[in-house]
CSV table of C-alpha atoms and ligand atoms in Angstrom, one decimal:
chain,number,residue,atom,x,y,z
A,25,MET,CA,-4.4,-10.0,43.8
A,26,PRO,CA,-4.2,-12.5,41.0
A,27,GLY,CA,-7.4,-13.0,39.0
A,28,PRO,CA,-9.0,-16.3,38.3
A,29,THR,CA,-7.2,-18.4,35.8
A,30,PRO,CA,-9.0,-19.1,32.5
A,31,ASN,CA,-9.7,-22.7,33.4
A,32,GLN,CA,-11.6,-21.6,36.5
A,33,LEU,CA,-14.0,-19.8,34.3
A,34,GLN,CA,-17.0,-21.0,32.4
A,35,SER,CA,-16.5,-21.1,28.7
A,36,ALA,CA,-17.1,-24.8,28.4
A,37,ASN,CA,-20.5,-24.5,30.1
A,38,PHE,CA,-21.6,-21.9,27.7
A,39,PHE,CA,-20.4,-23.7,24.6
A,40,THR,CA,-23.5,-25.9,24.1
A,41,GLU,CA,-25.8,-22.9,24.1
A,42,HIS,CA,-23.5,-21.0,21.8
A,43,PHE,CA,-23.4,-23.9,19.4
A,44,GLU,CA,-27.1,-24.2,19.3
A,45,GLN,CA,-27.4,-20.4,18.6
A,46,LEU,CA,-25.0,-20.7,15.7
A,47,ARG,CA,-26.9,-23.8,14.4
A,48,THR,CA,-30.1,-21.8,14.4
A,49,ARG,CA,-28.4,-19.1,12.4
A,50,TYR,CA,-27.1,-21.6,9.9
A,51,ASP,CA,-30.4,-23.3,9.6
A,52,ARG,CA,-32.1,-20.0,8.7
A,53,LEU,CA,-29.3,-19.2,6.3
A,54,LEU,CA,-29.4,-22.5,4.5
A,55,ILE,CA,-33.2,-22.5,4.1
A,56,ALA,CA,-33.3,-18.9,2.9
A,57,ASN,CA,-30.7,-19.5,0.3
A,58,GLU,CA,-31.9,-22.9,-0.8
A,59,LEU,CA,-28.7,-24.6,0.1
A,60,ASP,CA,-28.4,-28.3,1.1
A,61,VAL,CA,-24.9,-28.1,2.4
A,62,LEU,CA,-22.5,-25.4,3.5
A,63,ALA,CA,-19.0,-26.8,3.5
A,64,ILE,CA,-16.8,-24.8,5.9
A,65,HIS,CA,-13.2,-25.5,5.1
A,66,ALA,CA,-10.7,-25.0,8.0
A,67,GLY,CA,-8.0,-24.3,5.4
A,68,GLN,CA,-4.6,-25.6,4.5
A,69,VAL,CA,-1.0,-24.5,5.0
A,70,LYS,CA,0.8,-22.3,2.5
A,71,ARG,CA,4.5,-22.6,1.7
A,72,HIS,CA,7.0,-19.7,1.3
A,73,PHE,CA,8.0,-19.2,-2.3
A,74,MET,CA,10.4,-21.9,-3.5
A,75,ASP,CA,10.8,-23.1,0.0
A,76,ASP,CA,9.6,-26.1,2.0
A,77,SER,CA,8.8,-24.1,5.1
A,78,GLU,CA,5.3,-22.9,5.8
A,79,TYR,CA,3.5,-19.7,6.8
A,80,PRO,CA,1.8,-20.1,10.2
A,81,PHE,CA,-1.6,-21.7,9.7
A,82,ARG,CA,-4.6,-19.5,10.6
A,83,VAL,CA,-7.9,-21.4,10.7
A,84,ASN,CA,-11.0,-20.1,8.9
A,85,PRO,CA,-12.9,-18.0,11.6
A,86,HIS,CA,-16.2,-19.6,10.7
A,87,PHE,CA,-14.7,-23.0,11.4
A,88,LYS,CA,-13.3,-22.1,14.8
A,89,ALA,CA,-16.6,-20.5,15.9
A,90,LEU,CA,-18.1,-24.0,15.8
A,91,CYS,CA,-15.1,-26.1,16.6
A,92,PRO,CA,-12.3,-24.4,18.6
A,93,MET,CA,-9.6,-26.6,17.0
A,94,LEU,CA,-7.1,-24.1,15.8
A,95,ASP,CA,-4.8,-26.4,14.0
A,96,ALA,CA,-7.4,-28.4,12.1
A,97,VAL,CA,-5.6,-28.2,8.7
A,98,HIS,CA,-7.6,-29.9,5.8
A,99,SER,CA,-10.6,-30.4,8.1
A,100,TRP,CA,-14.2,-29.4,7.4
A,101,ILE,CA,-17.5,-28.8,9.0
A,102,LEU,CA,-20.5,-29.7,6.8
A,103,VAL,CA,-23.7,-27.9,7.8
A,104,ARG,CA,-27.1,-29.2,6.7
A,105,ALA,CA,-30.3,-27.6,7.9
A,106,GLY,CA,-31.9,-29.4,10.8
A,107,GLN,CA,-29.1,-31.9,11.2
A,108,LYS,CA,-26.2,-32.4,13.5
A,109,PRO,CA,-23.2,-30.9,11.7
A,110,THR,CA,-20.6,-33.3,10.4
A,111,LEU,CA,-17.0,-32.6,11.4
A,112,VAL,CA,-14.6,-34.2,9.0
A,113,LEU,CA,-11.3,-34.3,10.7
A,114,PHE,CA,-8.0,-34.7,8.8
A,115,ALA,CA,-5.5,-36.9,10.7
A,116,ALA,CA,-2.4,-37.7,8.6
A,117,GLN,CA,-1.3,-41.3,8.9
A,118,ASP,CA,2.3,-40.4,9.2
A,119,TYR,CA,4.9,-39.4,11.9
A,120,TRP,CA,5.5,-35.9,10.7
A,121,GLN,CA,2.4,-34.3,12.2
A,122,PRO,CA,0.8,-34.7,15.6
A,123,SER,CA,-2.6,-36.4,15.5
A,124,PRO,CA,-5.5,-34.2,16.6
A,125,GLU,CA,-6.1,-34.6,20.3
A,126,ILE,CA,-9.9,-34.8,20.6
A,127,ASP,CA,-10.6,-37.4,23.3
A,128,HIS,CA,-11.6,-34.9,26.0
A,129,ALA,CA,-12.9,-32.1,23.8
A,130,ASP,CA,-16.1,-30.6,25.1
A,131,TRP,CA,-17.3,-29.8,21.6
A,132,LEU,CA,-16.9,-33.3,20.2
A,133,SER,CA,-20.4,-34.5,21.1
A,134,MET,CA,-21.9,-31.6,19.1
A,135,PHE,CA,-20.8,-33.2,15.9
A,136,HIS,CA,-21.1,-36.3,13.9
A,137,VAL,CA,-17.4,-37.0,13.4
A,138,GLU,CA,-15.6,-38.5,10.5
A,139,LEU,CA,-11.9,-39.0,9.9
A,140,ILE,CA,-10.0,-38.6,6.7
A,141,SER,CA,-6.3,-39.3,6.1
A,142,ALA,CA,-5.9,-37.5,2.8
A,143,PRO,CA,-7.3,-34.1,2.0
A,144,HIS,CA,-9.2,-35.3,-1.2
A,145,GLU,CA,-11.2,-37.8,0.9
A,146,ILE,CA,-13.7,-35.0,1.8
A,147,GLU,CA,-15.3,-35.8,-1.5
A,148,ARG,CA,-16.9,-38.9,0.0
A,149,PHE,CA,-19.0,-36.7,2.4
A,150,LEU,CA,-20.3,-34.2,-0.2
A,151,PRO,CA,-23.4,-34.7,-2.4
A,152,TYR,CA,-22.7,-36.0,-5.9
A,153,GLU,CA,-24.8,-33.2,-7.3
A,154,LYS,CA,-23.4,-30.0,-5.9
A,155,SER,CA,-25.6,-27.2,-7.3
A,156,ARG,CA,-27.0,-26.7,-3.8
A,157,THR,CA,-23.7,-26.9,-2.0
A,158,ALA,CA,-21.7,-23.8,-1.1
A,159,TYR,CA,-18.0,-23.5,0.0
A,160,LEU,CA,-17.0,-21.2,2.8
A,161,GLY,CA,-13.2,-20.9,2.9
A,162,GLU,CA,-10.0,-19.4,1.6
A,163,HIS,CA,-9.0,-22.0,-1.1
A,164,ILE,CA,-11.1,-21.4,-4.2
A,165,GLU,CA,-9.0,-23.9,-6.1
A,166,VAL,CA,-10.0,-26.6,-3.6
A,167,ALA,CA,-13.7,-25.8,-4.1
A,168,GLN,CA,-13.2,-25.9,-7.9
A,169,ALA,CA,-11.4,-29.2,-7.7
A,170,LEU,CA,-14.4,-30.6,-5.7
A,171,GLY,CA,-16.8,-29.2,-8.3
A,172,ILE,CA,-18.4,-26.6,-6.0
A,173,ILE,CA,-19.3,-23.5,-8.0
A,174,ASP,CA,-20.9,-21.5,-5.2
A,175,VAL,CA,-17.8,-20.1,-3.4
A,176,ASN,CA,-18.1,-17.7,-0.5
A,177,PRO,CA,-21.5,-16.5,-1.7
A,178,GLU,CA,-21.9,-12.8,-0.8
A,179,ARG,CA,-25.4,-13.4,0.7
A,180,VAL,CA,-24.0,-16.1,3.0
A,181,VAL,CA,-20.9,-14.1,4.0
A,182,ASN,CA,-22.9,-10.8,4.6
A,183,TYR,CA,-25.4,-12.7,6.8
A,184,LEU,CA,-22.7,-14.4,8.9
A,185,HIS,CA,-20.7,-11.2,9.2
A,186,TYR,CA,-23.7,-9.2,10.3
A,187,GLN,CA,-24.8,-11.8,12.8
A,188,ARG,CA,-21.4,-12.6,14.3
A,189,LEU,CA,-21.2,-9.2,15.9
A,190,PHE,CA,-23.9,-10.3,18.3
A,191,LYS,CA,-21.8,-12.3,20.7
A,192,THR,CA,-23.1,-15.3,22.6
A,193,ASP,CA,-22.3,-15.6,26.3
A,194,TYR,CA,-19.6,-18.2,25.4
A,195,GLU,CA,-17.9,-15.7,23.1
A,196,ILE,CA,-18.0,-12.9,25.6
A,197,ASP,CA,-16.5,-15.3,28.2
A,198,CYS,CA,-13.8,-16.3,25.7
A,199,ILE,CA,-12.9,-12.7,25.1
A,200,GLN,CA,-12.9,-12.0,28.8
A,201,GLN,CA,-10.4,-14.9,29.3
A,202,ALA,CA,-8.2,-13.7,26.5
A,203,ASN,CA,-8.1,-10.4,28.3
A,204,LEU,CA,-7.0,-12.1,31.5
A,205,ILE,CA,-4.2,-13.8,29.7
A,206,ALA,CA,-3.1,-10.6,27.9
A,207,ILE,CA,-3.2,-8.6,31.2
A,208,ARG,CA,-0.7,-10.9,32.8
A,209,GLY,CA,1.6,-10.1,29.8
A,210,HIS,CA,1.0,-6.4,30.1
A,211,GLU,CA,1.8,-6.4,33.8
A,212,ALA,CA,5.0,-8.3,33.2
A,213,ALA,CA,6.0,-6.0,30.3
A,214,GLU,CA,5.4,-2.9,32.4
A,215,ALA,CA,7.7,-4.4,35.2
A,216,ALA,CA,10.3,-5.2,32.6
A,217,TYR,CA,10.2,-1.7,31.2
A,218,PHE,CA,10.8,-0.1,34.6
A,219,ASN,CA,13.6,-2.6,35.2
A,220,GLY,CA,15.4,-1.0,32.2
A,221,LEU,CA,14.8,-3.8,29.6
A,222,SER,CA,14.9,-3.2,25.9
A,223,GLU,CA,11.8,-3.6,23.6
A,224,TYR,CA,12.9,-7.1,23.0
A,225,GLY,CA,13.3,-7.8,26.7
A,226,CYS,CA,9.9,-6.5,27.4
A,227,TRP,CA,8.4,-8.6,24.7
A,228,LEU,CA,10.1,-11.8,26.1
A,229,ALA,CA,8.6,-10.9,29.5
A,230,TYR,CA,5.2,-10.5,27.9
A,231,LEU,CA,5.5,-13.9,26.1
A,232,ASN,CA,6.6,-15.6,29.2
A,233,ALA,CA,3.8,-14.3,31.3
A,234,THR,CA,1.1,-15.2,28.8
A,235,GLN,CA,2.6,-18.5,27.9
A,236,GLN,CA,1.5,-17.9,24.3
A,237,SER,CA,3.8,-18.0,21.4
A,238,PRO,CA,3.7,-15.2,18.8
A,239,ARG,CA,2.0,-17.7,16.5
A,240,GLU,CA,-1.0,-17.8,18.8
A,241,ALA,CA,-1.3,-14.1,19.1
A,242,PRO,CA,-4.2,-12.5,17.3
A,243,TYR,CA,-1.9,-9.9,15.8
A,244,GLU,CA,1.7,-9.0,16.1
A,245,HIS,CA,2.6,-7.5,19.4
A,246,ILE,CA,3.7,-3.9,19.3
A,247,ILE,CA,6.3,-2.9,21.9
A,248,ALA,CA,7.5,0.6,21.1
A,249,HIS,CA,9.9,2.7,23.2
A,250,ASN,CA,10.2,6.5,22.8
A,251,GLN,CA,9.6,7.7,19.2
A,252,HIS,CA,8.7,4.3,17.9
A,253,ALA,CA,5.3,4.8,19.5
A,254,ALA,CA,4.6,7.3,16.7
A,255,ILE,CA,4.8,4.5,14.2
A,256,LEU,CA,1.3,3.0,14.3
A,257,HIS,CA,2.2,-0.4,13.1
A,258,TYR,CA,5.6,-0.6,14.6
A,259,ARG,CA,6.9,-4.2,14.5
A,260,GLY,CA,10.5,-4.0,15.3
A,261,LYS,CA,11.7,-5.1,18.7
A,262,THR,CA,15.0,-3.6,19.3
A,263,THR,CA,17.5,-5.2,21.6
A,264,THR,CA,19.1,-1.9,22.4
A,265,THR,CA,19.1,-1.1,26.1
A,266,LEU,CA,18.7,2.6,26.5
A,267,ALA,CA,20.5,4.7,29.1
A,268,GLU,CA,18.3,5.8,31.9
A,269,ASP,CA,18.3,9.4,30.7
A,270,LYS,CA,17.2,8.3,27.2
A,271,ARG,CA,14.2,6.4,28.4
A,272,TYR,CA,11.0,8.4,27.9
A,273,SER,CA,8.0,6.2,27.2
A,274,MET,CA,6.7,2.8,26.2
A,275,LEU,CA,3.5,2.0,24.2
A,276,ILE,CA,2.5,-1.6,24.2
A,277,ASP,CA,-0.3,-2.9,22.1
A,278,ALA,CA,-0.5,-6.6,22.7
A,279,GLY,CA,-3.3,-9.2,22.9
A,280,ALA,CA,-3.8,-12.9,23.5
A,281,SER,CA,-6.2,-15.5,22.4
A,282,TYR,CA,-8.5,-18.0,24.1
A,283,ARG,CA,-10.3,-20.7,22.1
A,284,GLY,CA,-9.7,-18.6,19.0
A,285,TYR,CA,-11.1,-15.4,20.4
A,286,ALA,CA,-9.0,-12.3,20.7
A,287,ALA,CA,-8.0,-9.7,23.3
A,288,ASP,CA,-6.6,-6.4,22.0
A,289,ILE,CA,-5.2,-4.1,24.7
A,290,SER,CA,-2.9,-1.1,24.6
A,291,ARG,CA,-1.2,0.8,27.4
A,292,THR,CA,1.3,3.6,27.5
A,293,TYR,CA,3.8,4.3,30.3
A,294,ALA,CA,5.9,7.4,31.0
A,295,HIS,CA,9.3,6.8,32.3
A,296,HIS,CA,9.1,9.9,34.6
A,297,ASP,CA,6.6,12.4,35.8
A,298,GLY,CA,5.8,15.5,33.8
A,299,GLU,CA,3.8,16.5,30.8
A,300,PHE,CA,3.8,13.1,29.0
A,301,ALA,CA,2.6,11.4,32.2
A,302,ALA,CA,-0.2,14.0,32.4
A,303,LEU,CA,-1.1,13.3,28.8
A,304,ILE,CA,-1.4,9.6,29.6
A,305,GLU,CA,-3.6,10.4,32.5
A,306,ALA,CA,-5.8,12.5,30.3
A,307,MET,CA,-6.0,9.9,27.5
A,308,ASN,CA,-6.9,7.2,30.1
A,309,GLY,CA,-9.7,9.5,31.2
A,310,LEU,CA,-10.8,9.9,27.6
A,311,THR,CA,-10.9,6.1,27.0
A,312,LEU,CA,-13.0,5.7,30.2
A,313,ARG,CA,-15.4,8.5,29.2
A,314,LEU,CA,-15.9,7.1,25.7
A,315,ILE,CA,-16.8,3.7,27.2
A,316,GLU,CA,-19.3,5.4,29.5
A,317,TRP,CA,-20.8,7.1,26.4
A,318,ILE,CA,-21.6,3.8,24.7
A,319,LYS,CA,-25.3,3.1,24.5
A,320,PRO,CA,-27.4,1.0,22.2
A,321,ASN,CA,-28.7,2.9,19.2
A,322,ARG,CA,-26.0,5.4,19.2
A,323,THR,CA,-23.7,5.1,16.1
A,324,TYR,CA,-20.1,4.2,16.0
A,325,ALA,CA,-19.5,7.2,13.8
A,326,ALA,CA,-20.8,9.4,16.6
A,327,LEU,CA,-18.5,7.7,19.0
A,328,HIS,CA,-15.6,8.5,16.7
A,329,GLU,CA,-16.7,12.1,16.7
A,330,GLN,CA,-16.7,12.0,20.5
A,331,ALA,CA,-13.1,10.6,20.5
A,332,HIS,CA,-12.0,13.5,18.3
A,333,LEU,CA,-13.7,16.0,20.5
A,334,GLY,CA,-11.9,14.4,23.5
A,335,VAL,CA,-8.6,14.7,21.7
A,336,ALA,CA,-9.3,18.3,20.9
A,337,GLN,CA,-10.1,19.1,24.6
A,338,ILE,CA,-6.8,17.5,25.6
A,339,LEU,CA,-4.8,19.4,22.9
A,340,LYS,CA,-6.3,22.6,24.2
A,341,GLY,CA,-6.0,21.7,27.9
A,342,MET,CA,-2.3,20.9,27.5
A,343,GLY,CA,-1.8,24.3,25.8
A,344,TRP,CA,-0.7,22.7,22.5
A,345,VAL,CA,-3.5,24.0,20.2
A,346,ASP,CA,-5.4,27.2,20.8
A,347,MET,CA,-8.6,26.7,18.8
A,348,ASP,CA,-12.2,26.0,19.6
A,349,GLU,CA,-12.6,22.3,20.2
A,350,GLU,CA,-15.4,21.7,17.7
A,351,GLU,CA,-13.6,23.8,15.2
A,352,MET,CA,-10.4,21.7,15.7
A,353,VAL,CA,-12.5,18.6,14.8
A,354,ALA,CA,-14.3,20.2,11.9
A,355,GLN,CA,-11.0,21.4,10.4
A,356,GLN,CA,-9.4,18.0,10.9
A,357,VAL,CA,-6.7,19.4,13.1
A,358,THR,CA,-7.3,16.5,15.5
A,359,ARG,CA,-6.7,14.1,12.7
A,360,ALA,CA,-3.0,15.1,12.7
A,361,PHE,CA,-2.9,13.7,16.2
A,362,MET,CA,-5.3,10.7,15.9
A,363,PRO,CA,-5.2,9.4,12.4
A,364,HIS,CA,-6.9,6.1,13.2
A,365,GLY,CA,-10.4,5.0,14.2
A,366,PHE,CA,-11.6,5.1,17.8
A,367,GLY,CA,-11.8,1.3,17.8
A,368,HIS,CA,-13.2,-1.7,16.1
A,369,MET,CA,-15.2,-4.9,16.5
A,370,LEU,CA,-13.5,-7.7,18.3
A,371,GLY,CA,-14.0,-11.4,18.4
A,372,LEU,CA,-12.9,-14.3,16.3
A,373,GLN,CA,-10.6,-11.9,14.6
A,374,VAL,CA,-8.9,-8.9,16.1
A,375,HIS,CA,-10.7,-6.7,13.5
A,376,ASP,CA,-14.0,-8.6,13.3
A,377,PRO,CA,-15.7,-7.8,10.0
A,378,GLY,CA,-19.2,-6.5,9.7
A,379,GLY,CA,-18.7,-3.1,11.4
A,380,ASN,CA,-20.1,-1.3,8.4
A,381,LEU,CA,-23.2,-3.4,7.7
A,382,ALA,CA,-26.7,-1.9,8.1
A,383,ASP,CA,-28.4,-5.3,7.8
A,384,ALA,CA,-27.8,-9.0,7.3
A,385,GLY,CA,-28.5,-8.5,3.6
A,386,GLY,CA,-25.3,-6.7,3.1
A,387,LYS,CA,-26.4,-3.1,2.9
A,388,THR,CA,-23.5,-0.9,4.0
A,389,ILE,CA,-23.3,2.4,5.9
A,390,ASN,CA,-21.0,5.0,4.5
A,391,PRO,CA,-18.8,6.9,6.9
A,392,PRO,CA,-19.6,10.6,7.4
A,393,GLU,CA,-17.9,13.0,5.0
A,394,ARG,CA,-15.8,14.4,7.8
A,395,PHE,CA,-14.3,10.9,8.7
A,396,ALA,CA,-14.2,9.4,5.2
A,397,ASN,CA,-11.8,6.6,6.2
A,398,LEU,CA,-13.8,5.4,9.1
A,399,LYS,CA,-14.5,1.6,8.8
A,400,THR,CA,-16.9,1.1,11.7
A,401,THR,CA,-20.1,2.9,11.0
A,402,ARG,CA,-22.8,0.5,12.3
A,403,ARG,CA,-25.3,1.2,15.0
A,404,ILE,CA,-24.2,0.2,18.5
A,405,GLU,CA,-26.3,-2.8,19.8
A,406,PRO,CA,-26.2,-5.0,22.8
A,407,ARG,CA,-23.8,-7.9,22.6
A,408,HIS,CA,-21.4,-6.1,20.3
A,409,VAL,CA,-17.8,-6.3,21.6
A,410,LEU,CA,-15.5,-3.6,20.5
A,411,THR,CA,-12.3,-1.9,21.4
A,412,ILE,CA,-12.1,1.7,22.5
A,413,GLU,CA,-8.7,3.0,21.7
A,414,PRO,CA,-8.3,6.8,21.3
A,415,GLY,CA,-4.7,7.8,20.6
A,416,LEU,CA,-2.7,11.0,20.5
A,417,TYR,CA,0.6,10.8,18.7
A,418,PHE,CA,3.4,13.1,17.6
A,419,ILE,CA,3.9,11.8,14.1
A,420,ASP,CA,6.5,13.8,12.2
A,421,PRO,CA,5.0,13.8,8.7
A,422,LEU,CA,1.5,14.7,10.0
A,423,LEU,CA,2.9,17.5,12.2
A,424,GLU,CA,4.8,18.8,9.1
A,425,GLN,CA,1.5,18.9,7.2
A,426,LEU,CA,-0.1,20.8,10.1
A,427,ALA,CA,2.9,23.2,10.2
A,428,SER,CA,2.5,24.1,6.5
A,429,GLY,CA,-1.3,24.4,6.7
A,430,PRO,CA,-3.7,27.2,7.6
A,431,PHE,CA,-3.9,26.3,11.3
A,432,ALA,CA,-0.2,26.3,12.1
A,433,ARG,CA,-0.4,29.6,13.9
A,434,HIS,CA,-2.7,28.1,16.5
A,435,VAL,CA,-0.1,25.5,17.5
A,436,ASN,CA,2.4,26.0,20.3
A,437,TRP,CA,5.3,24.4,18.4
A,438,ARG,CA,7.9,24.8,21.1
A,439,SER,CA,5.8,22.7,23.5
A,440,LEU,CA,4.8,20.2,20.9
A,441,ASP,CA,8.3,19.7,19.5
A,442,ALA,CA,9.4,18.7,23.0
A,443,MET,CA,6.9,15.9,23.0
A,444,ARG,CA,8.1,14.2,19.8
A,445,LYS,CA,10.6,12.0,21.7
A,446,TYR,CA,7.8,10.3,23.5
A,447,GLY,CA,6.1,9.1,20.3
A,448,GLY,CA,2.5,9.1,21.5
A,449,VAL,CA,-0.2,7.5,23.7
A,450,ARG,CA,-2.9,4.9,23.1
A,451,ILE,CA,-5.0,3.4,25.8
A,452,GLU,CA,-7.2,0.5,24.5
A,453,ASP,CA,-9.8,-1.5,26.4
A,454,ASN,CA,-12.2,-4.2,25.2
A,455,VAL,CA,-15.9,-3.6,25.9
A,456,VAL,CA,-19.2,-5.4,25.7
A,457,VAL,CA,-22.3,-3.4,25.0
A,458,GLY,CA,-25.2,-4.2,27.3
A,459,GLU,CA,-28.8,-3.0,27.5
A,460,SER,CA,-28.1,-1.2,30.7
A,461,GLY,CA,-24.5,-0.1,30.0
A,462,PRO,CA,-21.1,-1.3,28.9
A,463,THR,CA,-18.9,-3.9,30.6
A,464,ASN,CA,-15.2,-3.2,30.4
A,465,LEU,CA,-13.6,-6.7,30.0
A,466,THR,CA,-10.1,-5.2,30.4
A,467,ARG,CA,-10.5,-3.6,33.8
A,468,GLN,CA,-12.7,-6.3,35.5
A,469,GLN,CA,-9.8,-7.7,37.6
A,470,GLY,CA,-8.4,-4.4,38.7
A,471,PHE,CA,-6.0,-3.8,35.8
A,472,GLY,CA,-5.6,-0.1,35.3
B,520,LIG,N1,-3.6,-4.0,17.6
B,520,LIG,C1,-4.5,-3.7,16.5
B,520,LIG,C2,-5.4,-2.7,16.8
B,520,LIG,O1,-5.4,-2.1,17.9
B,520,LIG,O2,-6.3,-2.5,16.1
B,521,MN,MN1,-7.5,-2.4,18.4
B,522,MN,MN1,-4.5,-2.8,19.7
């Protein structure tokens, strides 16, 4: 049964409330830091070296949180405590660029709007004396040219990064809608896979179903057949159509965006029944168990530990590693199979920052010694949105390390070697933490 389409849902209705919550955050921030103006720069395009073509533009996330205009090059939001923010929109007076289409924008009334036709004209809207103005954006040279000394002040950035992990209803709805779009893509890619298409063919099916170009995607889609699934950041999309008896697996990690908010979903398919299909089933169970385990006040580091324990149970259950599960985790044997984190914060960016902050002042939480590379260490709290994405891969260099280490004798190498051609499994869902339990945004419409 097809789910509701994004425009049937409610984002627009939630926007006003969201905007007011952000304004309250900004008011507090400006007053606490004795700032008169926070100048949020959408950004500007960058050219390739010695070339007149440009990198795809990616708007400043702090800009799109307030104004979901994703192509607002050279535009600004000027925030002053207690006042309606000013949106300074750049509209080039030429025929090379489209003019911004804002006539029916639901966010327009939230701003006092000004237009500029040359980037430097922003100067007219800034105070003459800029000691109490801060710049928030990517282009330090622009701030300098405008005479703003306070650039991305740490105290401002820490506060915003800490707070932005508490999602408003609008943000949760946007991530939900991004999920609905991505799910259409996943279903189409799955069908393409079982129709015998190449990685590239599956990718085209995904793009066609989502109706979003690669430029709109929050991260580069990963469509990995067979052993390619063992390359965690695999980006190639081969056009090779594999013979039926050479088709083993597909791992797809692909998202979508909605009003600048991201979905980040992974699924893995077995071409035929057997041990790999059983592994997918077990990993799917682990993803769901980890989601059930989420509760306010538990820590993300503890969740990571649970993920490793789950991987250990699967390794033992499949007969691949014969060790006590706790010991497998303690001795980092599971790390050879799951070398990445259990998940991450999700929102305006696919990896929303702030996952390691203890407070809005910028105090950070170190990962436990056992998981020294873990980036998400914060306490779980209601309104956090995160991905849960345990993985289990057969990565040649990591298996070689395991084979030459002290635990090699506990490994059933014959069985494990037979799995290498499948690459690996990742099952990734997007979840909102609630007071009374988590909500799985990826499975709400019956998507498995
Ligand atoms: N697709 C990026 C990630 O899963 O983190
Ligand atoms: Mn992810
Ligand atoms: Mn992903």
